[in-house]
Coordinates of C-alpha atoms and ligand atoms in Angstrom, one line a residue:
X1 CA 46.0 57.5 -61.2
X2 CA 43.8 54.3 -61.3
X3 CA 44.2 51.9 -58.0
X4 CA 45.2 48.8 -58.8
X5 CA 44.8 47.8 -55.3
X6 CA 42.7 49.7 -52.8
X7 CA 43.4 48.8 -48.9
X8 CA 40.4 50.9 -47.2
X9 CA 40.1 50.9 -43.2
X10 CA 41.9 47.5 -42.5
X11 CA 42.1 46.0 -38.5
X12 CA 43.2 42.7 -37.8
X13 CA 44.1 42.1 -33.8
X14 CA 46.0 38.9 -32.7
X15 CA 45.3 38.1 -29.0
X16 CA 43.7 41.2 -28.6
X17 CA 46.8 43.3 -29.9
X18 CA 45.9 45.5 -32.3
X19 CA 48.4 44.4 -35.2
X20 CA 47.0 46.5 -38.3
X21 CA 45.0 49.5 -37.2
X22 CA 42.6 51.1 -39.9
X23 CA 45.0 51.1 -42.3
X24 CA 44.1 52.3 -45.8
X25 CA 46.5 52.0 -48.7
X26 CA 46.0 52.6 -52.1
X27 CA 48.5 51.5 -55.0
X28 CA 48.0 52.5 -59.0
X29 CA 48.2 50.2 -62.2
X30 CA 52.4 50.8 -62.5
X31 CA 54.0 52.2 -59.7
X32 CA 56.6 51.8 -57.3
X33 CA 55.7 52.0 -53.6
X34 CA 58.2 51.8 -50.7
X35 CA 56.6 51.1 -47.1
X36 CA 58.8 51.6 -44.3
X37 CA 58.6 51.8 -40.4
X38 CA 59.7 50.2 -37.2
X39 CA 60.0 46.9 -36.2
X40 CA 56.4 45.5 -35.4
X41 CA 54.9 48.4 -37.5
X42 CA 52.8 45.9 -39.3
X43 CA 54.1 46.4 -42.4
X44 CA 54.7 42.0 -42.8
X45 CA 51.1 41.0 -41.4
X46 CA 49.8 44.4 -44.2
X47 CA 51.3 42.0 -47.0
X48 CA 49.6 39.2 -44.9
X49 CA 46.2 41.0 -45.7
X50 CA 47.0 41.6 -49.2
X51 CA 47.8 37.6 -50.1
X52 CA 45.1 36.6 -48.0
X53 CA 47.2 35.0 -45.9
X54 CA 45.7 36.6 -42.8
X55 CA 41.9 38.0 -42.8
X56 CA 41.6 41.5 -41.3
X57 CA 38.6 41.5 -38.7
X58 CA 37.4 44.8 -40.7
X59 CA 37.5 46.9 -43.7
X60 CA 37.8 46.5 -47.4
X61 CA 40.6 44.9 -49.8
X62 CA 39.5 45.6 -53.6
X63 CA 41.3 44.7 -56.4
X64 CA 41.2 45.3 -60.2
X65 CA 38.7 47.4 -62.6
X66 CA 36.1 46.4 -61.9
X67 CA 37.0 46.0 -58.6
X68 CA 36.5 42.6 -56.5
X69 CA 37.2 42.0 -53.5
X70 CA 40.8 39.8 -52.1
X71 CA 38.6 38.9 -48.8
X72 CA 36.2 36.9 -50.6
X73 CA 39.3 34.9 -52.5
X74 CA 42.1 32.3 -50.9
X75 CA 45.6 32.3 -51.0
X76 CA 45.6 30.3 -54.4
X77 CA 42.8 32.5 -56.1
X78 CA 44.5 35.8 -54.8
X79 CA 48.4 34.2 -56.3
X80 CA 45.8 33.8 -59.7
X81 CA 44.0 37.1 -59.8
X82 CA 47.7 38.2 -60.2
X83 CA 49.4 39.1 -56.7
X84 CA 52.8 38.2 -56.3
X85 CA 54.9 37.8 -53.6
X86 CA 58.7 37.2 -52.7
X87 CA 59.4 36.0 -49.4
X88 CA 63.0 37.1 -47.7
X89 CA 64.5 33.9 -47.8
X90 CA 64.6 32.5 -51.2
X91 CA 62.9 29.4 -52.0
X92 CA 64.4 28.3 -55.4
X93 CA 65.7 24.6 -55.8
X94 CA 69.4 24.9 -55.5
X95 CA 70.3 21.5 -56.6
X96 CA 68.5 23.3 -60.0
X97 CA 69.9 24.8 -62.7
X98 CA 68.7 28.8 -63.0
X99 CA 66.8 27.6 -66.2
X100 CA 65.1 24.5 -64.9
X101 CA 63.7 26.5 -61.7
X102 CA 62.1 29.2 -64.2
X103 CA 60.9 26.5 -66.6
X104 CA 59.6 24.9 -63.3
X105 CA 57.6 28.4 -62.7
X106 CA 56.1 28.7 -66.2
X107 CA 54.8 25.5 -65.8
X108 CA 52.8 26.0 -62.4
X109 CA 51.4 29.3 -64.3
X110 CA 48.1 29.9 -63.5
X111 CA 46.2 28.9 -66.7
X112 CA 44.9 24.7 -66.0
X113 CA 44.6 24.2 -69.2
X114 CA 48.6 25.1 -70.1
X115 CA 49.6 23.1 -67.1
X116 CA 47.4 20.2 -68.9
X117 CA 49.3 18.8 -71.5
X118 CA 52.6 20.8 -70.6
X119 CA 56.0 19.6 -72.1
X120 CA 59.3 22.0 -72.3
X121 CA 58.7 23.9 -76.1
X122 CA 60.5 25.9 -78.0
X123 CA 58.2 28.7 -77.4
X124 CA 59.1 28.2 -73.0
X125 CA 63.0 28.3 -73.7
X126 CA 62.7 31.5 -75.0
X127 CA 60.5 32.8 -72.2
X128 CA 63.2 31.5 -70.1
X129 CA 65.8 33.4 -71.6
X130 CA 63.7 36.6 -71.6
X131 CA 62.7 36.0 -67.5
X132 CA 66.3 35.6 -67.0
X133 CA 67.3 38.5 -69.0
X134 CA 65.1 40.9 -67.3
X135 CA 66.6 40.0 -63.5
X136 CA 70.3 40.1 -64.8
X137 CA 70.8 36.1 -65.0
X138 CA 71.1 35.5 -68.7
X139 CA 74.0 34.7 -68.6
X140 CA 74.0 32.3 -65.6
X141 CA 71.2 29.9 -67.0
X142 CA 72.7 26.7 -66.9
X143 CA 74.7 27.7 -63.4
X144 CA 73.3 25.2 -60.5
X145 CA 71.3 27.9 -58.8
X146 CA 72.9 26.7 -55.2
X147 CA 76.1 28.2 -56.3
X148 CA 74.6 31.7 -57.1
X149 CA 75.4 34.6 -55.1
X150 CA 72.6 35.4 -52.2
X151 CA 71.5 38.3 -54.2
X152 CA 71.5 35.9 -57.6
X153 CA 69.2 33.8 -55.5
X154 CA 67.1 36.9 -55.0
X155 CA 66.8 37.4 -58.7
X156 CA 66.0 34.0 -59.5
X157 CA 62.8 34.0 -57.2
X158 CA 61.9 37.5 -58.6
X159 CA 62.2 35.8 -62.2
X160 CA 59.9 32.7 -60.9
X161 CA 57.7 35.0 -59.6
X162 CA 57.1 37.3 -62.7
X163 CA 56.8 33.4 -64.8
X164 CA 53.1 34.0 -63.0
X165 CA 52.5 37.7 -65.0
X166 CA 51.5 39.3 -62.0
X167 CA 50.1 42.8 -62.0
X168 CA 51.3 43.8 -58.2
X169 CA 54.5 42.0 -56.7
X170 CA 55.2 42.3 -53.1
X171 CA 58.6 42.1 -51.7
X172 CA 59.4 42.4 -48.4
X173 CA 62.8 43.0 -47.4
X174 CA 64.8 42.1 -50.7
X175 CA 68.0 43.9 -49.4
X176 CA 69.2 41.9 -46.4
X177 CA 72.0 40.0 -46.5
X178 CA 72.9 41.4 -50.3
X179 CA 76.2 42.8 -51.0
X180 CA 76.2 46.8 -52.4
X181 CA 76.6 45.9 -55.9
X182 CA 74.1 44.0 -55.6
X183 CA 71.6 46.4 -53.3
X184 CA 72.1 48.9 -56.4
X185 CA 71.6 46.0 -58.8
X186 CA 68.0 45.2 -56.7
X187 CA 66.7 49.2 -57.0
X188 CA 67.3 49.4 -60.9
X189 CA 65.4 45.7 -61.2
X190 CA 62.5 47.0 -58.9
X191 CA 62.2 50.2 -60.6
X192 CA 62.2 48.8 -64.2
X193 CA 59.7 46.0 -63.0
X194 CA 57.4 49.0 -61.7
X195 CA 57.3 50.7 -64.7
X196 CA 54.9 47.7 -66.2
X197 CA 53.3 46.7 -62.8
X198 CA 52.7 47.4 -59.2
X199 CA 55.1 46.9 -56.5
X200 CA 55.6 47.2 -53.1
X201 CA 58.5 47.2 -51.4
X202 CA 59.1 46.7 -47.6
X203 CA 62.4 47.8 -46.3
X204 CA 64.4 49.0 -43.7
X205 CA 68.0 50.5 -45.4
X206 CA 67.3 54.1 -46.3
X207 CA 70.1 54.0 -49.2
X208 CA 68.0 51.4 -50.6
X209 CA 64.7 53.3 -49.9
X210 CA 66.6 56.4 -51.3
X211 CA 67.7 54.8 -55.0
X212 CA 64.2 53.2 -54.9
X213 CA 63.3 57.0 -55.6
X214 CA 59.2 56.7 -55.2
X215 CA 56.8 57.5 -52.5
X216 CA 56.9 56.2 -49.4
X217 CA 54.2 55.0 -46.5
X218 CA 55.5 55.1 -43.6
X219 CA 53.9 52.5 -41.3
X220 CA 53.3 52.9 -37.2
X221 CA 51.5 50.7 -35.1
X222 CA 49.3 49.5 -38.0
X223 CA 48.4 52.7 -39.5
X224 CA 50.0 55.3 -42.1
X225 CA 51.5 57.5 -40.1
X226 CA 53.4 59.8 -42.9
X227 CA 53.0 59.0 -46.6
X228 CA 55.2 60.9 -49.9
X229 CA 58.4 61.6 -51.2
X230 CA 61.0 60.5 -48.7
X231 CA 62.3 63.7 -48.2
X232 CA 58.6 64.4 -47.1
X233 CA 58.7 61.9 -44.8
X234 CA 61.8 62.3 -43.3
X235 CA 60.9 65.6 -41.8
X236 CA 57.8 64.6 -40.5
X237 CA 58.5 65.1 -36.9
X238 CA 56.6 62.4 -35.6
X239 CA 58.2 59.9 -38.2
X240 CA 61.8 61.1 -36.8
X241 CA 60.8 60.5 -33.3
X242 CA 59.3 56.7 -33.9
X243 CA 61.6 55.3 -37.0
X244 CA 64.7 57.7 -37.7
X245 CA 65.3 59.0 -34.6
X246 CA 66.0 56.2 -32.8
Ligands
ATP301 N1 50.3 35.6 -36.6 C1 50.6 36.4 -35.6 N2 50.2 36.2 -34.3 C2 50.4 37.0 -33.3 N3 51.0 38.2 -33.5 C3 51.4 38.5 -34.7 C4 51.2 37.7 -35.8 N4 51.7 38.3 -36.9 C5 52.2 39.5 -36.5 N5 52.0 39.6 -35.2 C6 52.4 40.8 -34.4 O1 51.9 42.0 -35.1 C7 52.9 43.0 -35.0 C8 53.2 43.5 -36.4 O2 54.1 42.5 -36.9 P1 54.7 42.6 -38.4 O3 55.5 41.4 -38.6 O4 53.7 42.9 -39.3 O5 55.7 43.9 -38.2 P2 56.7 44.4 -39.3 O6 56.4 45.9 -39.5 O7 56.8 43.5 -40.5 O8 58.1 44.4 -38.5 P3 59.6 44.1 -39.0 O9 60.1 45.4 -39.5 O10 60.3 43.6 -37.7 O11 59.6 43.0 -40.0 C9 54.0 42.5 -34.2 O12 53.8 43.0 -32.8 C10 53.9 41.0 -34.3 O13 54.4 40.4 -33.1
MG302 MG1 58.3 42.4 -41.3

């Protein structure tokens, strides 16, 4: 498969701690990725890298066909060139309705010139309805997005996000804090979003990981330590005795 993204020999070191430790990752046009590992693995400050929100001290971040590279770009270029990513705690405007927040998001989309003259159209109701649709909200569009559920809330930020087209989303723990329903609710989103884009998916419940049903990178002390299926993984000795195990 083509890489989409391709993470080659990363380091980054904060205060001389070696955070991210030649890490290489690669990631194809449409697929699903989960990463997994302990706590301080690195698997945050990797999606860090990735958004350009941290600049590793070595190696190579290239993006796209043909490929350039993310260290060259900021935050706001990287966002543009089509990287996505959704935060754990969501960020919509609860005093909002659903539809106003991803009107709101269509109209920061990355084209200038579509911001320049912008006004609410026919044409960015309908997207609304069809962002809503695909995260399960179409029927909640004129609910005040503060009285949504926590896992709603989730949905609603994933809908912003894909207002922006991007080709690789990046979520990083989406299942704390979310009821079963709505865990189950979260895997079918993911995987249907994957089958158009990339995404990565950082997370620490194994059910979740489980119904995810891709491959899995298993992150330790800022390097892949164990990468396939998760049944793979899970008998890797060495992944039982630092994540599983303990
Ligand atoms: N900006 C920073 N300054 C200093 N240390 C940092 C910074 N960002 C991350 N670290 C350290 O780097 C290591 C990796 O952290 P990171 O947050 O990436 O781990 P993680 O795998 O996401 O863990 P968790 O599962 O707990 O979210 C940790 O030891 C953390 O304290
Ligand atoms: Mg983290």
């Amino acid at each position: 498969m083509r890489s989409l993204l391709e993470v080659d020999g990363i380091s980054v070191s904060f205060d001389g701690f070696r955070a991210i430790n030649n890490l290489s990752f690669n990631i194809g046009e449409a697929e699903l990725r989960a990463v997994i590992g302990p706590n301080g693995a690195g698997k945050t400050t990797f999606m860090d890298i990735v958004t350009g929100k941290t600049r590793p001290d070595e190696g190579r971040v290239l993006w796209g066909e043909p490929s350039k590279s993310l260290l060259k770009m900021n935050e706001a270029q990287i966002a543009r060139a089509g990287v996505g990513r959704k935060f754990q705690r969501p960020t919509v405007f609860e005093d909002q309705t659903v539809a106003a927040n991803l009107t709101m998001a269509l109209k920061a989309n990355r084209n200038p010139f579509a911001v320049l003259g912008w006004r609410p159209s026919r044409g960015s109701a309908v997207r609304v309805a069809e962002l809503a649709a695909e995260v399960g909200l179409a029927d909640q569009l004129d609910r005040k997005s503060g009285e949504l559920s926590h896992g709603q809330k989730q949905w609603l930020e994933i809908g912003m996000l894909l207002a922006q087209e991007p080709r690789l989303l990046l979520v990083d723990e989406p299942a704390a804090g979310m009821t079963l329903a709505e865990r189950e609710q979260t895997t079918t989103l993911l995987r249907r979003l994957a089958e158009t884009r990339a995404v990565v998916v950082v997370e620490h419940d194994m059910d979740f990981v489980r119904r995810l049903d891709c491959k899995v990178t298993v992150l330790h002390q800022g390097s892949v330590l164990a990468e396939g299926s998760l049944d793979h993984v899970t008998r890797n000795p060495d992944v039982i005795e630092v994540y599983l195990g303990r």
